[in-house]
Coordinates of N, CA and C in Angstrom, one line a residue:
X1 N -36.7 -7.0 -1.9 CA -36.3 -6.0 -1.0 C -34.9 -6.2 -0.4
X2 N -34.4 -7.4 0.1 CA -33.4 -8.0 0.8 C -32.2 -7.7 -0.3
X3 N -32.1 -7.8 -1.6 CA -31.8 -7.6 -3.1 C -30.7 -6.2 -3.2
X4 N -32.3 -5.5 -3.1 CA -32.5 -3.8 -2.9 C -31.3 -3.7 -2.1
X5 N -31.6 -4.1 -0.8 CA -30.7 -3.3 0.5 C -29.0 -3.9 -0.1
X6 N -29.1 -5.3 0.1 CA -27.9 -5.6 -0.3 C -26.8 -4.9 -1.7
X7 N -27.6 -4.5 -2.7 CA -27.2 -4.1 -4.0 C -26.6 -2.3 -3.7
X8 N -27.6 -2.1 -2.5 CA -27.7 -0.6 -2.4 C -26.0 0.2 -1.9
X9 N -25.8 1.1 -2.4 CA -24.1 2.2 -1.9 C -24.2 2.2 -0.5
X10 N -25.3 2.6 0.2 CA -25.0 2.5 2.1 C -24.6 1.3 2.3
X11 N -25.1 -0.2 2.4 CA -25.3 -1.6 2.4 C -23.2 -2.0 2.3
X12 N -23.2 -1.0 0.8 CA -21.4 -1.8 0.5 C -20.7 -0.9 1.7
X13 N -20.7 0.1 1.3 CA -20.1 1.3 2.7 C -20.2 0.7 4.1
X14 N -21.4 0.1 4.4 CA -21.5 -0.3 5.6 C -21.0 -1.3 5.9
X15 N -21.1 -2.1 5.2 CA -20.1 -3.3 5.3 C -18.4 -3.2 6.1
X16 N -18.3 -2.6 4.6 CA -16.7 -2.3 4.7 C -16.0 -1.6 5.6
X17 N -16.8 -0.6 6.3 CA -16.6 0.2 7.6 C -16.8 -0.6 8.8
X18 N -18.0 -1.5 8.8 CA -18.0 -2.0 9.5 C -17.1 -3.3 10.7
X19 N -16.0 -3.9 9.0 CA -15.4 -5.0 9.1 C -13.7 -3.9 9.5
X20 N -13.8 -2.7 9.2 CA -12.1 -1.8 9.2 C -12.9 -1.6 11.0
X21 N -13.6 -1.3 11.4 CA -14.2 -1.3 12.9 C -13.7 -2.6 13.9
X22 N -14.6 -3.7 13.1 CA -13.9 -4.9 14.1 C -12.2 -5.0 13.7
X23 N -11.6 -5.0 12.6 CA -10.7 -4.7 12.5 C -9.6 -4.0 14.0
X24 N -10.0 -3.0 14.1 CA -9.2 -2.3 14.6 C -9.7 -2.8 16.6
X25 N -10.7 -3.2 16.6 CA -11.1 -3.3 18.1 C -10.4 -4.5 18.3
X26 N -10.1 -5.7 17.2 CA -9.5 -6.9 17.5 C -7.9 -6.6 17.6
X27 N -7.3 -5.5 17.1 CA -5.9 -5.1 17.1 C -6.0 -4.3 18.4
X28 N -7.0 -3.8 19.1 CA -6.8 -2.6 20.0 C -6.7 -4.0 21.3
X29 N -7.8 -5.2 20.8 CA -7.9 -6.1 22.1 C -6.3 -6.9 22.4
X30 N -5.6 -7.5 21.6 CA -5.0 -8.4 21.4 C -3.3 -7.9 21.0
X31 N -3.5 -6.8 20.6 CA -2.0 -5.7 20.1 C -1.1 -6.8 19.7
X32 N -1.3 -7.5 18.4 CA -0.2 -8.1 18.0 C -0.1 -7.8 16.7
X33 N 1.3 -7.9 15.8 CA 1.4 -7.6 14.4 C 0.4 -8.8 13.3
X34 N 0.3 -9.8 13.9 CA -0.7 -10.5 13.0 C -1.9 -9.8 12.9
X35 N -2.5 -9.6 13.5 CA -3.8 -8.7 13.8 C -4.3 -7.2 13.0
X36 N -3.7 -7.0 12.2 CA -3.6 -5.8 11.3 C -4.9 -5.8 11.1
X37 N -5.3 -4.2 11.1 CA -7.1 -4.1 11.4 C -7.4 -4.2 9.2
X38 N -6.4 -3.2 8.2 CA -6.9 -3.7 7.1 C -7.0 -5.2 6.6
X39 N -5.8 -5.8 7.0 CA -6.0 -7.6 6.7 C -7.2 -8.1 7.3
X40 N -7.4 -8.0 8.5 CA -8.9 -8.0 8.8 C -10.2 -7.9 8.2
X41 N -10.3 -6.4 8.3 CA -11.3 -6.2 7.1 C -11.3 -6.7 5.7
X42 N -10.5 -6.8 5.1 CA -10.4 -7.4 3.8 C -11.2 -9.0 3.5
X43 N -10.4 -9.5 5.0 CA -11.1 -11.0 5.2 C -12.7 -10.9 5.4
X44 N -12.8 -10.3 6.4 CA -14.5 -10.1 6.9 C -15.0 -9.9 5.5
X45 N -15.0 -8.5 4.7 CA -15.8 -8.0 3.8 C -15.6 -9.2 2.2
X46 N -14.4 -9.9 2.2 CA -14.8 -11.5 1.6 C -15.4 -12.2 1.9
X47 N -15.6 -12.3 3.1 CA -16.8 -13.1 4.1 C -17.9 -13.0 3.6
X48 N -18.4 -11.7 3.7 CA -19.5 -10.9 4.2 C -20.0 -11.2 2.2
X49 N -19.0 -10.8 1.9 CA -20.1 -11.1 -0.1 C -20.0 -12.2 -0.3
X50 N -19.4 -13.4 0.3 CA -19.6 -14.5 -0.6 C -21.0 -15.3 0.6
X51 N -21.0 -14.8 1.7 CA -22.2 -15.5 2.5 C -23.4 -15.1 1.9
X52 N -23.4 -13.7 2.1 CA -24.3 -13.0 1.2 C -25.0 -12.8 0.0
X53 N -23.4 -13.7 -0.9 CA -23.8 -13.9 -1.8 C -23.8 -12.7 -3.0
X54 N -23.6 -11.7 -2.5 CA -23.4 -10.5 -3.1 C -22.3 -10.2 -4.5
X55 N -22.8 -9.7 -5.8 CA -21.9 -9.5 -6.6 C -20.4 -8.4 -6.2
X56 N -19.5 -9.2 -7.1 CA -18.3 -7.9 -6.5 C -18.2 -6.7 -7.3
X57 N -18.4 -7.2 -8.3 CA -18.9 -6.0 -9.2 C -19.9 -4.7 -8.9
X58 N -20.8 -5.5 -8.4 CA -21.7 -4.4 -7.7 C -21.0 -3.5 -6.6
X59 N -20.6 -4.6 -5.7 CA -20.0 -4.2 -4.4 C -18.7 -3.1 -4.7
X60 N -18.2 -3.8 -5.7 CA -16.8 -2.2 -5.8 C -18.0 -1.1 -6.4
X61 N -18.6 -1.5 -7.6 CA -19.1 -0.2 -7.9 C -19.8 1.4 -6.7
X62 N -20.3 0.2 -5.9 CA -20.8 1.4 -4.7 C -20.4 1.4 -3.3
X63 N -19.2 1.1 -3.8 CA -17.9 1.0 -2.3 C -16.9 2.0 -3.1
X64 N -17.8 2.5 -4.1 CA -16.2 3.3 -5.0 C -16.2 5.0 -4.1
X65 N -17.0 5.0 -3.3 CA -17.5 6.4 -2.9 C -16.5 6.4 -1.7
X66 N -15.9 5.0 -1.1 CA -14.4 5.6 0.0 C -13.6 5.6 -1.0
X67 N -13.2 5.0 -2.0 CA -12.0 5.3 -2.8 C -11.8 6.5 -3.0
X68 N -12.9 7.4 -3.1 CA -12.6 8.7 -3.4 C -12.0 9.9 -2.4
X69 N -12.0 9.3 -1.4 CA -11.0 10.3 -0.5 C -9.6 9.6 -0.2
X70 N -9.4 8.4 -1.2 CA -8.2 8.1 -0.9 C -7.1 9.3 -1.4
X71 N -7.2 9.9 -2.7 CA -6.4 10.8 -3.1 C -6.2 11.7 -2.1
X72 N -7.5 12.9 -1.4 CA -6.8 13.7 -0.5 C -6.5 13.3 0.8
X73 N -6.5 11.9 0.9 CA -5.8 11.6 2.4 C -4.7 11.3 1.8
X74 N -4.1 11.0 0.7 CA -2.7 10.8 0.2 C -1.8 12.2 0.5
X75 N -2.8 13.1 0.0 CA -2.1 14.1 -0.3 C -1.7 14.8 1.2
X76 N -2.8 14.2 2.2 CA -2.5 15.3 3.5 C -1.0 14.7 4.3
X77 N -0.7 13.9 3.5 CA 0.7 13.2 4.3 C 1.7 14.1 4.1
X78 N 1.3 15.6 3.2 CA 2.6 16.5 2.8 C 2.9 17.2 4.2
X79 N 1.2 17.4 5.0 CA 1.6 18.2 6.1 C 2.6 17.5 6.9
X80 N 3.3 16.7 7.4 CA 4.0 16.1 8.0 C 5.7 16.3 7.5
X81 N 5.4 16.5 6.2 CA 6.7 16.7 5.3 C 6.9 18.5 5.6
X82 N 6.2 18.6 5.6 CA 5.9 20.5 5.8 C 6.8 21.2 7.0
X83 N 6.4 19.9 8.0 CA 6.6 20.0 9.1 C 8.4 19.6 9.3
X84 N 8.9 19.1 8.8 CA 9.9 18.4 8.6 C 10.9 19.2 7.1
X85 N 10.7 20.0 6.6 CA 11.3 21.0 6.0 C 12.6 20.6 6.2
X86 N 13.1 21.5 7.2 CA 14.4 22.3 7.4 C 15.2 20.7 7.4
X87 N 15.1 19.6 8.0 CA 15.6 18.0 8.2 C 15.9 18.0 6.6
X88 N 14.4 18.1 6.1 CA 14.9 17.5 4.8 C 15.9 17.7 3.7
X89 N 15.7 19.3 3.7 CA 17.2 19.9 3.1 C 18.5 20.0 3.7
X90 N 18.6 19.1 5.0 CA 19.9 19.2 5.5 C 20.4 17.5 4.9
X91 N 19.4 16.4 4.4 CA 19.6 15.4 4.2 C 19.1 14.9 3.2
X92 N 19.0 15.8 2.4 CA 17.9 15.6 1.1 C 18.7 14.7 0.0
X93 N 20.2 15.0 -0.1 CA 20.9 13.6 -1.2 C 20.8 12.5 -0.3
X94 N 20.7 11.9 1.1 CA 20.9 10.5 1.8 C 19.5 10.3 1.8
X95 N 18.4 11.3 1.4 CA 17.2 10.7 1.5 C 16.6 10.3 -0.2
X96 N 17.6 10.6 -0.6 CA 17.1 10.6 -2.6 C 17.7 9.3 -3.1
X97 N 18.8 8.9 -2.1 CA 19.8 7.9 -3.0 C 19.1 6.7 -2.4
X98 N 18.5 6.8 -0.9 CA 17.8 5.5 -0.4 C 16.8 5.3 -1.0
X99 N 16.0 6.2 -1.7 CA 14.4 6.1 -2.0 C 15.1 5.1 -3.7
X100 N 15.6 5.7 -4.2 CA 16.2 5.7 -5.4 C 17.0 4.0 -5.3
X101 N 18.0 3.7 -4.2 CA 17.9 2.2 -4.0 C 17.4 1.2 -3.5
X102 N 15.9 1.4 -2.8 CA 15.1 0.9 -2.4 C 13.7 0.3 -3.6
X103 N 13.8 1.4 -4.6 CA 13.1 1.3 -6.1 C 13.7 0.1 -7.0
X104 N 15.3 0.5 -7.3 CA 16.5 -0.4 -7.6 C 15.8 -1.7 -7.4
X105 N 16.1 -1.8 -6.0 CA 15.9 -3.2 -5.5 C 14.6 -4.0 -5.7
X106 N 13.6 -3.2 -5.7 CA 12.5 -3.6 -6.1 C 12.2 -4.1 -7.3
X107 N 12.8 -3.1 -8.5 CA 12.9 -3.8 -9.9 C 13.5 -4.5 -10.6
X108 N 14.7 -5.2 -9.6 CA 15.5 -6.3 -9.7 C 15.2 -7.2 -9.1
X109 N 14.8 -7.3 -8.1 CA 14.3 -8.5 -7.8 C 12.7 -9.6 -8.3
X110 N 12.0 -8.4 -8.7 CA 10.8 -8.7 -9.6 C 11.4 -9.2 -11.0
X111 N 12.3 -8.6 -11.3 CA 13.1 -9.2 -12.6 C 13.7 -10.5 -12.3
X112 N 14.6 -10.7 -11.2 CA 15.5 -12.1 -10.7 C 13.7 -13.3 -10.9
X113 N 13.1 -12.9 -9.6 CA 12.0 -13.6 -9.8 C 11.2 -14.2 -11.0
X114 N 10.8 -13.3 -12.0 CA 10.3 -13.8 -13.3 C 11.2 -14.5 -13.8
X115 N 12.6 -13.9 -13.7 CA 13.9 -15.5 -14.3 C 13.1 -17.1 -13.7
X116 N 13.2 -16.2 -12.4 CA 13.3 -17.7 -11.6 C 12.1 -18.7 -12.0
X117 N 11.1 -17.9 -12.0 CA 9.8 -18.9 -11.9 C 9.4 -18.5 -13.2
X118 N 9.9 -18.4 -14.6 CA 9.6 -18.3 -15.8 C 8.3 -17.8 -15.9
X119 N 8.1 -16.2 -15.5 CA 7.1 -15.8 -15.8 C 6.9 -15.1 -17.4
X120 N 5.6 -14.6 -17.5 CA 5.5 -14.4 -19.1 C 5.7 -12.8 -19.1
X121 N 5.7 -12.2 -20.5 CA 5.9 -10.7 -20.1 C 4.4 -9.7 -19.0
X122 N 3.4 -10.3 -19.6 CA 2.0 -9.5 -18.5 C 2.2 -9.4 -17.3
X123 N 2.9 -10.8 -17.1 CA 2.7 -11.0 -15.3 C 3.9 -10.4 -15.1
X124 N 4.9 -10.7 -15.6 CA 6.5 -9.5 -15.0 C 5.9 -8.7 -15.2
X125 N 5.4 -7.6 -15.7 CA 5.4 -5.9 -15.5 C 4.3 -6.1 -14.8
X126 N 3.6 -7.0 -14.4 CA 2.3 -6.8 -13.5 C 2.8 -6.2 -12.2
X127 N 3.6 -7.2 -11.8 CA 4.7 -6.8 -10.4 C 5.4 -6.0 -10.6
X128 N 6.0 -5.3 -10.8 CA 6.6 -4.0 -11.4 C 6.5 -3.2 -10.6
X129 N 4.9 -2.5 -10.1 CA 5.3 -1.4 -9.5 C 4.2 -1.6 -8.2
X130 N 4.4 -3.1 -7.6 CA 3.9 -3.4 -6.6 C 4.4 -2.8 -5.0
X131 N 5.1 -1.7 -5.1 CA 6.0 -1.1 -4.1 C 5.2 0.7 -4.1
X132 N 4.6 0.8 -5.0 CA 4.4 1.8 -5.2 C 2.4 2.1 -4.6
X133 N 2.2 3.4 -4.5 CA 0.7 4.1 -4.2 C -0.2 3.7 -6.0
X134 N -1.1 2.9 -5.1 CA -2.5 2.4 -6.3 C -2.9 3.5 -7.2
X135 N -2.7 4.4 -7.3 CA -3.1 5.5 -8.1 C -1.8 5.4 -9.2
X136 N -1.0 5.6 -8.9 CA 0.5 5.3 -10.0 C 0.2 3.8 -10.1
X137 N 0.4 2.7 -9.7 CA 0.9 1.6 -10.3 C -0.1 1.0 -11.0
X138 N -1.7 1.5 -10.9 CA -2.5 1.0 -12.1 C -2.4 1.9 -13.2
X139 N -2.0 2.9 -13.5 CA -1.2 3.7 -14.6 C -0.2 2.8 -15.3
X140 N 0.6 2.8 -14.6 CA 1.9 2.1 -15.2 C 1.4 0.3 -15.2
X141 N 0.8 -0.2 -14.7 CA 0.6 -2.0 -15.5 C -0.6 -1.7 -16.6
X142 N -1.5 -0.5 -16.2 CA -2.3 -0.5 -17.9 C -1.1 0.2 -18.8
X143 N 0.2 0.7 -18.8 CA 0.9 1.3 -20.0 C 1.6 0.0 -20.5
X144 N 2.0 -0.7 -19.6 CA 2.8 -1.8 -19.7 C 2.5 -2.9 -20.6
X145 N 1.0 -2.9 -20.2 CA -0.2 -4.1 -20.6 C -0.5 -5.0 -19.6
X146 N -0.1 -4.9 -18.3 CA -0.4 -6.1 -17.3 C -1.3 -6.0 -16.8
X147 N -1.6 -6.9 -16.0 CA -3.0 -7.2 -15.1 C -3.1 -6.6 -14.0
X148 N -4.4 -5.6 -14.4 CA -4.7 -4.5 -13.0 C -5.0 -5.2 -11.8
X149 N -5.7 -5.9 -11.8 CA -6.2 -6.5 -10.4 C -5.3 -7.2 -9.5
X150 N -4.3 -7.8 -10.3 CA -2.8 -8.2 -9.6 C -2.6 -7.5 -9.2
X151 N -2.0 -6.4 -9.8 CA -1.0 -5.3 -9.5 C -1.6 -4.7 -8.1
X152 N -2.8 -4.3 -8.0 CA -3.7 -3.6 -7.3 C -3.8 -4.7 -5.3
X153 N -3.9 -6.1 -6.2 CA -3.3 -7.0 -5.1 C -2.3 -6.9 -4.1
X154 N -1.2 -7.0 -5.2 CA 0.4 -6.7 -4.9 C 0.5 -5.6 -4.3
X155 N 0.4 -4.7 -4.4 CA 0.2 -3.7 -3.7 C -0.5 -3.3 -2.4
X156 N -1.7 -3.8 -2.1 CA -1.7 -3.9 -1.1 C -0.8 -5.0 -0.2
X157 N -0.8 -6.1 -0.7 CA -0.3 -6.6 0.1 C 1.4 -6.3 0.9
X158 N 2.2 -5.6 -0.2 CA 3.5 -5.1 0.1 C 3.0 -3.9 1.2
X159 N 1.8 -3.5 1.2 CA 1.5 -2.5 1.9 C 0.8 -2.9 3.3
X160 N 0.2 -3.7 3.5 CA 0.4 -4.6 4.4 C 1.2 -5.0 5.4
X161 N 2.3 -5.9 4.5 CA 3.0 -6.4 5.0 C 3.9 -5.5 5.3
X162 N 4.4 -4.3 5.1 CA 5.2 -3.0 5.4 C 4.6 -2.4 6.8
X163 N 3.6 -2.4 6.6 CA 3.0 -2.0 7.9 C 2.7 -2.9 8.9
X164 N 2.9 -4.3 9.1 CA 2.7 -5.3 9.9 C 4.4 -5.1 10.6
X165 N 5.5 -5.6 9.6 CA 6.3 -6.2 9.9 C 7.8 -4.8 9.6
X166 N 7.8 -4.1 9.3 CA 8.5 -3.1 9.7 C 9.2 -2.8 10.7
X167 N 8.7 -2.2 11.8 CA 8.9 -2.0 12.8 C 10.0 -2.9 13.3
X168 N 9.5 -4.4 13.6 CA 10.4 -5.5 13.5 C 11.7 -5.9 12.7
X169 N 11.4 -5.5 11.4 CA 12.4 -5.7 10.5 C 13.7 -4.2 10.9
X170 N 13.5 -3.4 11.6 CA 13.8 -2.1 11.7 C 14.8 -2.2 13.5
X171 N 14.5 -3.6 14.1 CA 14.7 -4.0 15.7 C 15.7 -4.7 15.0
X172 N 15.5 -5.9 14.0 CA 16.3 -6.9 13.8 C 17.9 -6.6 13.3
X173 N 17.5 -5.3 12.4 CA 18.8 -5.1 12.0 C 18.8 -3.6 12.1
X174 N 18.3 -3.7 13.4 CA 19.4 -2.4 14.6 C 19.3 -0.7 13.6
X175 N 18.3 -1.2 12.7 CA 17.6 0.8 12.3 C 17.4 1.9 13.5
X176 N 17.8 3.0 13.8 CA 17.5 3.6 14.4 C 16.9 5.0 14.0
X177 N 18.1 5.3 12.8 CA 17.7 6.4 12.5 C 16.7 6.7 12.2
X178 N 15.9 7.6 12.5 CA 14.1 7.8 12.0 C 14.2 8.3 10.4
X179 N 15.2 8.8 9.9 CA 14.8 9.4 8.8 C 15.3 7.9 7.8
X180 N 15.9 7.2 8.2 CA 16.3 5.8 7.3 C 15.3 5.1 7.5
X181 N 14.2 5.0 8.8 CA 13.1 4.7 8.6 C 12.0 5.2 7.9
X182 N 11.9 5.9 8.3 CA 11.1 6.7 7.2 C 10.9 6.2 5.2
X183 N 12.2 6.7 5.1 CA 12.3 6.0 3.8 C 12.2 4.6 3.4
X184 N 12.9 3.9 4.4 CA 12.6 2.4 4.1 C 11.1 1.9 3.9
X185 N 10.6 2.3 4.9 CA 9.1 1.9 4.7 C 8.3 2.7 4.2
X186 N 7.9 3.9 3.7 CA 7.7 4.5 2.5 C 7.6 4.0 1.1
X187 N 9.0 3.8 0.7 CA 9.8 3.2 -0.3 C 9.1 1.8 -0.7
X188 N 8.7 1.2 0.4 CA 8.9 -0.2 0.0 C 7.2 -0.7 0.2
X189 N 6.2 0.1 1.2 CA 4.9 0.2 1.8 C 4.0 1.0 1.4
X190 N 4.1 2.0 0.7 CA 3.4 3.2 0.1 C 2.6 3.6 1.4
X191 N 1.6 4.2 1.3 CA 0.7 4.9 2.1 C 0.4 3.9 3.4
X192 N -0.5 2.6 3.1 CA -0.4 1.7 4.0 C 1.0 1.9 5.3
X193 N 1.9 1.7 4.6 CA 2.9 1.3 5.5 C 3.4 3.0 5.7
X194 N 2.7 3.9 5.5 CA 3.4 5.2 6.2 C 2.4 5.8 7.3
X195 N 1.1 4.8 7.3 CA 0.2 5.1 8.7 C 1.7 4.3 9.9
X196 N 2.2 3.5 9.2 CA 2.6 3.0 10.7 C 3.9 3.9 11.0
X197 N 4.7 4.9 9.8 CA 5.5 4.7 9.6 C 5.3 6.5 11.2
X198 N 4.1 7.1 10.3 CA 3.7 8.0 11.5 C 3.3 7.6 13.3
X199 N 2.8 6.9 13.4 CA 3.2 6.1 14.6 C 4.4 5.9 15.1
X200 N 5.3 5.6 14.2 CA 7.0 5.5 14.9 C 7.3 7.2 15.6
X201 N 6.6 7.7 14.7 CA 7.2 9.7 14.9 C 6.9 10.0 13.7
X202 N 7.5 11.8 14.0 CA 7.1 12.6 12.9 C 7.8 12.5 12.2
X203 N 9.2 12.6 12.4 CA 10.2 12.1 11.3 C 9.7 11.1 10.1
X204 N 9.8 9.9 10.7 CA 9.4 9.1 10.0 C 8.3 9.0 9.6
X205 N 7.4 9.6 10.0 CA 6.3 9.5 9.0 C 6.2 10.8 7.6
X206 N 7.3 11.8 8.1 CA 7.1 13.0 6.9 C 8.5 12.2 6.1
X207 N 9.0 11.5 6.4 CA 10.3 10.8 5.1 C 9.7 9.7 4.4
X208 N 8.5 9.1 5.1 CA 7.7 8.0 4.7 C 6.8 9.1 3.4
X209 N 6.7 10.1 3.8 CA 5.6 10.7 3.1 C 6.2 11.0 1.8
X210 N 7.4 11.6 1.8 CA 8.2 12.0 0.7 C 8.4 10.8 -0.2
X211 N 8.9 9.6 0.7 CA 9.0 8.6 -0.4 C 7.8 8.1 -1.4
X212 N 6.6 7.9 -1.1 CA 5.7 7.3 -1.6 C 5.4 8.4 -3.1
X213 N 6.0 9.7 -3.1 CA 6.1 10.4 -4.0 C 7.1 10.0 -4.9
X214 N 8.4 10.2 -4.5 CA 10.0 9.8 -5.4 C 9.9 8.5 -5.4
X215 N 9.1 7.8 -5.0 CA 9.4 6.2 -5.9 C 8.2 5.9 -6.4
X216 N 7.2 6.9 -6.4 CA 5.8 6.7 -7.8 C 6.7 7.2 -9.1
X217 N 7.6 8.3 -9.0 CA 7.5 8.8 -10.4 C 8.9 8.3 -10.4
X218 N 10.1 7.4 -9.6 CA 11.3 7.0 -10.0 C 10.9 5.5 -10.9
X219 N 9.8 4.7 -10.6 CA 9.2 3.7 -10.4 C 8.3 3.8 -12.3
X220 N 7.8 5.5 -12.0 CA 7.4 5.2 -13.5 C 8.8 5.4 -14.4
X221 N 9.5 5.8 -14.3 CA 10.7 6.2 -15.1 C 11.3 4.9 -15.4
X222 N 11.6 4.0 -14.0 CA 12.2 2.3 -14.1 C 11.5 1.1 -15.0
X223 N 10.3 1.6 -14.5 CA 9.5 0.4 -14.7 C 9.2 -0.1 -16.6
X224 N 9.1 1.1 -17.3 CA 9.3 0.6 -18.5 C 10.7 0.2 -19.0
X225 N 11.9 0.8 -18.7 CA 12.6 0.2 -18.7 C 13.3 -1.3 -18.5
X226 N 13.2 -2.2 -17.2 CA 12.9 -3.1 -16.9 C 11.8 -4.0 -17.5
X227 N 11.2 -3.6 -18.5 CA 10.3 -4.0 -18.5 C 10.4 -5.0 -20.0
X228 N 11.4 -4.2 -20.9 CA 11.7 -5.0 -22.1 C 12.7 -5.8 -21.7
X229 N 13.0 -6.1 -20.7 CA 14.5 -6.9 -20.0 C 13.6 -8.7 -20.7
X230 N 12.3 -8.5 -20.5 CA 11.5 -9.6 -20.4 C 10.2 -10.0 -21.9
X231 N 10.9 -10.6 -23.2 CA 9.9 -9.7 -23.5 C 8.6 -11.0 -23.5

């Protein structure tokens, strides 16, 4: 019975809701950037299967039922872009060239890195397009041939840490403008890091929105390129 419940689609759902819940009440108690309610949850619901004992296999299988509204919560980030129209066409080449060297940077320095630490070709294009929304960058490391579950890693974690440490990174070196924010963390955080980026404002969260578009498809256009740099 205990089997039953644990194996069962409510059981994984509940978990995982349950731990994005204390998540967010330990960030609401304590309001500090370590405290990130997804990093949270992530830890709990590792907790919670290896006490339990529970397969992960099982557990993604019938935890796949939130993945499924990830796509149209991606997509409702346009209303904010919608909103932000008229901005965008008054700054649409300073918003194209930063998204565009924000990508740059990302695929050069995953390149410097595999120099550095003599990675093999899988694991270089694994990281690849760790900057980018999980729906594009497991596309592009299965075209590549790299390892999905890395990639899928890397990505959160860039998304994570975009959303943790942003804000900060944005004090330190005196960002103001909302729509340079926007992009920055967009660009660099995907969706993760454009919940926070909407919290800054609307600005920045509809440039945040735009980006996670122009560096999925600048990203697929780079990423095979870059990719035979290594072979």
């Amino acid at each position: 019975m205990i089997d039953f419940i644990y194996g069962s689609t409510f059981f994984s759902v509940f978990i995982t809701l349950l731990a994005y819940c204390i998540g967010l009440l330990i960030q609401k108690k304590f309001k500090h950037v370590l405290f990130n309610p997804l990093l949270i949850a992530i830890v709990l619901t590792a907790a919670a299967l290896l006490i339990l004992d529970i397969d992960y296999e099982k557990y993604k299988a019938n935890s796949s039922f939130i993945s499924f509204f990830l796509t149209p919560a991606t997509v409702c980030l346009a209303i904010p872009l919608y909103e932000q129209f008229e901005l965008l066409k008054k700054n649409w080449k300073a918003v194209i060239c930063g998204i565009a060297s924000g990508i740059l940077t990302c695929l050069v320095s995953v390149f410097a890195m595999a120099l550095l630490f003599r990675l093999d070709h899988a694991t270089y294009v694994t990281l690849l397009p760790k900057s980018i929304t999980t729906a594009i960058g497991i596309g592009v490391t299965e075209e590549l041939g790299g390892y999905v579950p890395i990639t899928v890693a890397a990505i959160i974690l860039s998304g994570i840490l975009g959303n943790m440490f942003a804000p900060s990174f944005c004090k330190i070196f005196k960002i103001t403008e909302p729509i340079a924010k926007g992009v920055a963390i967009g660009t660099s955080s995907h969706a993760i890091g454009t919940t926070k980026a909407l919290e800054l404002g609307e600005i920045e969260g509809a440039m945040s929105s735009l980006s996670i578009v122009v560096a999925g498809l600048l990203t697929v256009i780079g990423a095979p390129l870059f990719a035979g740099l290594i072979a």
